[in-house]
Amino acid sequence: PLSVLDALLAESEGARRRWGRGLLLVAVAYAIATARRASVYRDELSLWEAEARVTQSPVVTANLAGALQRAGRTAEALPLARAAAASLPGDVYVQATLMATAVAAGAEADVRAAYDRLVVLAPSLSSVRCNMALFHLGRGEDREALILADHALSLRPGSPRALNVRGLALRRL
């Protein structure tokens, strides 16, 4: 009976070793895959560029446009933001991305069109008023900017961004 027990223990030890080796191989494979994908996650722009290569989605396109705009590549961002906004005219995020990108580019027609859509889609969104106020400030239309900043503050009292925009407008009056 002792030899049968020894044989069973030896057999289970071999099985444990095989499982251990298998798990080690799986862990190594995941580590290699993670290391390969790590370059994609080094910054926001590389992430959305990689995603846009594999996903044909207006939201991904809008995210890429936003990342390009924040990286100072507004000329590249604006056509992408326009395309995403045309594909999803009822999406608040996509329209807001177009507006922010258009403000940075000084593209008046796009700013006004996105603003008009956003006021209908999200009437209580204070950031829409702040973006439009910044656009007016850039054009030297300080009174209009102040009115929009005040409206943003009425929608979100104490908003640091709205207070900042309001302060900029007041300083210029």
Tab-separated table of C-alpha atoms in Angstrom:
chain	number	residue	atom	x	y	z
A	1	PRO	CA	0.000	0.000	0.000
A	2	LEU	CA	2.882	2.354	0.673
A	3	SER	CA	4.222	2.024	-2.840
A	4	VAL	CA	0.782	2.899	-4.325
A	5	LEU	CA	0.674	6.070	-2.190
A	6	ASP	CA	4.200	6.971	-3.272
A	7	ALA	CA	3.209	6.480	-6.908
A	8	LEU	CA	0.122	8.717	-6.543
A	9	LEU	CA	2.147	11.462	-4.864
A	10	ALA	CA	4.819	11.307	-7.533
A	11	GLU	CA	2.158	11.458	-10.234
A	12	SER	CA	0.449	14.485	-8.661
A	13	GLU	CA	3.840	16.192	-8.274
A	14	GLY	CA	4.425	15.806	-12.012
A	15	ALA	CA	0.998	17.243	-12.761
A	16	ARG	CA	1.705	20.230	-10.528
A	17	ARG	CA	4.968	20.841	-12.356
A	18	ARG	CA	3.223	20.697	-15.739
A	19	TRP	CA	0.541	23.135	-14.552
A	20	GLY	CA	3.204	25.407	-13.096
A	21	ARG	CA	5.126	25.446	-16.390
A	22	GLY	CA	1.924	26.115	-18.309
A	23	LEU	CA	0.993	29.033	-16.076
A	24	LEU	CA	4.514	30.422	-16.366
A	25	LEU	CA	4.276	30.308	-20.167
A	26	VAL	CA	0.911	32.106	-20.102
A	27	ALA	CA	2.337	34.783	-17.776
A	28	VAL	CA	5.343	35.305	-20.050
A	29	ALA	CA	3.075	35.574	-23.111
A	30	TYR	CA	0.939	38.227	-21.374
A	31	ALA	CA	4.040	40.128	-20.277
A	32	ILE	CA	5.334	40.213	-23.855
A	33	ALA	CA	1.954	41.374	-25.201
A	34	THR	CA	1.761	44.070	-22.519
A	35	ALA	CA	5.258	45.316	-23.318
A	36	ARG	CA	4.348	45.567	-27.010
A	37	ARG	CA	1.191	47.580	-26.227
A	38	ALA	CA	2.950	49.834	-23.704
A	39	SER	CA	4.170	52.155	-26.460
A	40	VAL	CA	0.521	52.790	-27.382
A	41	TYR	CA	-0.197	54.057	-23.872
A	42	ARG	CA	2.779	56.418	-23.556
A	43	ASP	CA	0.526	59.456	-24.153
A	44	GLU	CA	-3.023	60.366	-25.108
A	45	LEU	CA	-2.194	61.124	-28.718
A	46	SER	CA	-0.456	57.810	-29.444
A	47	LEU	CA	-3.335	55.942	-27.802
A	48	TRP	CA	-6.012	57.562	-29.997
A	49	GLU	CA	-3.881	57.304	-33.139
A	50	ALA	CA	-3.517	53.563	-32.551
A	51	GLU	CA	-7.226	53.176	-31.805
A	52	ALA	CA	-8.215	55.132	-34.925
A	53	ARG	CA	-6.183	52.717	-37.066
A	54	VAL	CA	-8.323	49.780	-35.921
A	55	THR	CA	-11.698	51.358	-35.099
A	56	GLN	CA	-13.830	53.345	-37.511
A	57	SER	CA	-15.899	55.216	-34.936
A	58	PRO	CA	-16.900	58.895	-34.836
A	59	VAL	CA	-16.252	58.929	-31.075
A	60	VAL	CA	-12.710	57.618	-31.572
A	61	THR	CA	-12.246	60.210	-34.332
A	62	ALA	CA	-13.456	62.934	-31.938
A	63	ASN	CA	-11.077	61.692	-29.238
A	64	LEU	CA	-8.197	61.776	-31.719
A	65	ALA	CA	-9.204	65.303	-32.789
A	66	GLY	CA	-9.243	66.427	-29.157
A	67	ALA	CA	-5.834	64.888	-28.498
A	68	LEU	CA	-4.385	66.534	-31.609
A	69	GLN	CA	-5.856	69.884	-30.595
A	70	ARG	CA	-4.412	69.616	-27.070
A	71	ALA	CA	-1.041	68.724	-28.639
A	72	GLY	CA	-1.169	71.991	-30.605
A	73	ARG	CA	-1.902	70.290	-33.924
A	74	THR	CA	-5.140	72.170	-34.548
A	75	ALA	CA	-4.880	72.153	-38.348
A	76	GLU	CA	-4.928	68.328	-38.275
A	77	ALA	CA	-7.602	68.190	-35.593
A	78	LEU	CA	-10.248	70.392	-37.174
A	79	PRO	CA	-11.116	68.178	-40.196
A	80	LEU	CA	-11.364	65.143	-37.904
A	81	ALA	CA	-13.611	67.020	-35.464
A	82	ARG	CA	-15.794	68.166	-38.360
A	83	ALA	CA	-16.133	64.604	-39.683
A	84	ALA	CA	-17.017	63.215	-36.248
A	85	ALA	CA	-19.575	65.985	-35.642
A	86	ALA	CA	-21.192	65.389	-39.027
A	87	SER	CA	-21.473	61.671	-38.239
A	88	LEU	CA	-22.981	62.216	-34.785
A	89	PRO	CA	-24.904	65.507	-34.787
A	90	GLY	CA	-26.792	64.549	-31.609
A	91	ASP	CA	-23.754	63.615	-29.514
A	92	VAL	CA	-22.889	66.296	-26.959
A	93	TYR	CA	-19.287	65.132	-26.470
A	94	VAL	CA	-18.535	65.042	-30.197
A	95	GLN	CA	-20.116	68.466	-30.761
A	96	ALA	CA	-18.194	69.896	-27.778
A	97	THR	CA	-14.966	68.516	-29.239
A	98	LEU	CA	-15.723	70.267	-32.529
A	99	MET	CA	-16.439	73.492	-30.699
A	100	ALA	CA	-13.245	73.406	-28.620
A	101	THR	CA	-11.153	72.539	-31.674
A	102	ALA	CA	-12.840	75.239	-33.769
A	103	VAL	CA	-12.264	77.827	-31.025
A	104	ALA	CA	-8.562	76.930	-31.015
A	105	ALA	CA	-8.472	77.170	-34.811
A	106	GLY	CA	-10.497	80.390	-34.966
A	107	ALA	CA	-12.967	78.715	-37.329
A	108	GLU	CA	-15.972	80.974	-36.787
A	109	ALA	CA	-18.545	79.026	-38.826
A	110	ASP	CA	-17.712	75.777	-37.016
A	111	VAL	CA	-17.758	77.464	-33.609
A	112	ARG	CA	-21.155	79.015	-34.184
A	113	ALA	CA	-22.669	75.827	-35.681
A	114	ALA	CA	-21.402	73.656	-32.829
A	115	TYR	CA	-22.526	76.238	-30.255
A	116	ASP	CA	-26.032	76.355	-31.752
A	117	ARG	CA	-26.285	72.535	-31.646
A	118	LEU	CA	-24.898	72.311	-28.114
A	119	VAL	CA	-27.250	74.909	-26.674
A	120	VAL	CA	-30.129	72.733	-27.881
A	121	LEU	CA	-28.544	69.381	-26.939
A	122	ALA	CA	-27.228	70.410	-23.521
A	123	PRO	CA	-28.780	73.701	-22.390
A	124	SER	CA	-27.355	73.375	-18.870
A	125	LEU	CA	-23.729	72.719	-19.895
A	126	SER	CA	-21.706	75.695	-18.657
A	127	SER	CA	-18.537	74.727	-20.537
A	128	VAL	CA	-20.314	75.462	-23.831
A	129	ARG	CA	-20.816	79.069	-22.725
A	130	CYS	CA	-17.199	79.262	-21.534
A	131	ASN	CA	-15.886	78.061	-24.900
A	132	MET	CA	-18.036	80.578	-26.738
A	133	ALA	CA	-16.905	83.312	-24.342
A	134	LEU	CA	-13.266	82.428	-25.091
A	135	PHE	CA	-14.028	82.624	-28.780
A	136	HIS	CA	-15.495	86.123	-28.295
A	137	LEU	CA	-12.482	87.172	-26.219
A	138	GLY	CA	-10.212	86.059	-29.037
A	139	ARG	CA	-12.145	88.293	-31.399
A	140	GLY	CA	-12.049	91.286	-29.044
A	141	GLU	CA	-15.772	91.001	-28.273
A	142	ASP	CA	-15.352	91.427	-24.539
A	143	ARG	CA	-18.948	92.353	-23.617
A	144	GLU	CA	-20.318	89.260	-25.361
A	145	ALA	CA	-17.708	87.173	-23.554
A	146	LEU	CA	-18.734	88.628	-20.197
A	147	ILE	CA	-22.418	87.900	-20.855
A	148	LEU	CA	-21.603	84.273	-21.721
A	149	ALA	CA	-19.307	83.869	-18.703
A	150	ASP	CA	-22.070	85.194	-16.440
A	151	HIS	CA	-24.505	82.768	-18.058
A	152	ALA	CA	-22.027	79.921	-17.451
A	153	LEU	CA	-21.833	80.951	-13.792
A	154	SER	CA	-25.614	80.958	-13.514
A	155	LEU	CA	-25.612	77.381	-14.814
A	156	ARG	CA	-22.776	76.268	-12.548
A	157	PRO	CA	-22.233	78.716	-9.684
A	158	GLY	CA	-18.645	78.908	-8.505
A	159	SER	CA	-17.240	77.162	-11.591
A	160	PRO	CA	-13.485	77.905	-11.599
A	161	ARG	CA	-13.403	77.928	-15.387
A	162	ALA	CA	-16.349	80.309	-15.708
A	163	LEU	CA	-14.870	82.565	-13.022
A	164	ASN	CA	-11.566	82.611	-14.878
A	165	VAL	CA	-13.218	83.492	-18.194
A	166	ARG	CA	-15.307	86.166	-16.478
A	167	GLY	CA	-12.163	87.641	-14.914
A	168	LEU	CA	-10.450	87.743	-18.318
A	169	ALA	CA	-13.428	89.545	-19.835
A	170	LEU	CA	-13.664	92.053	-16.956
A	171	ARG	CA	-9.952	92.880	-17.181
A	172	ARG	CA	-10.334	93.725	-20.824
A	173	LEU	CA	-13.373	95.980	-20.405
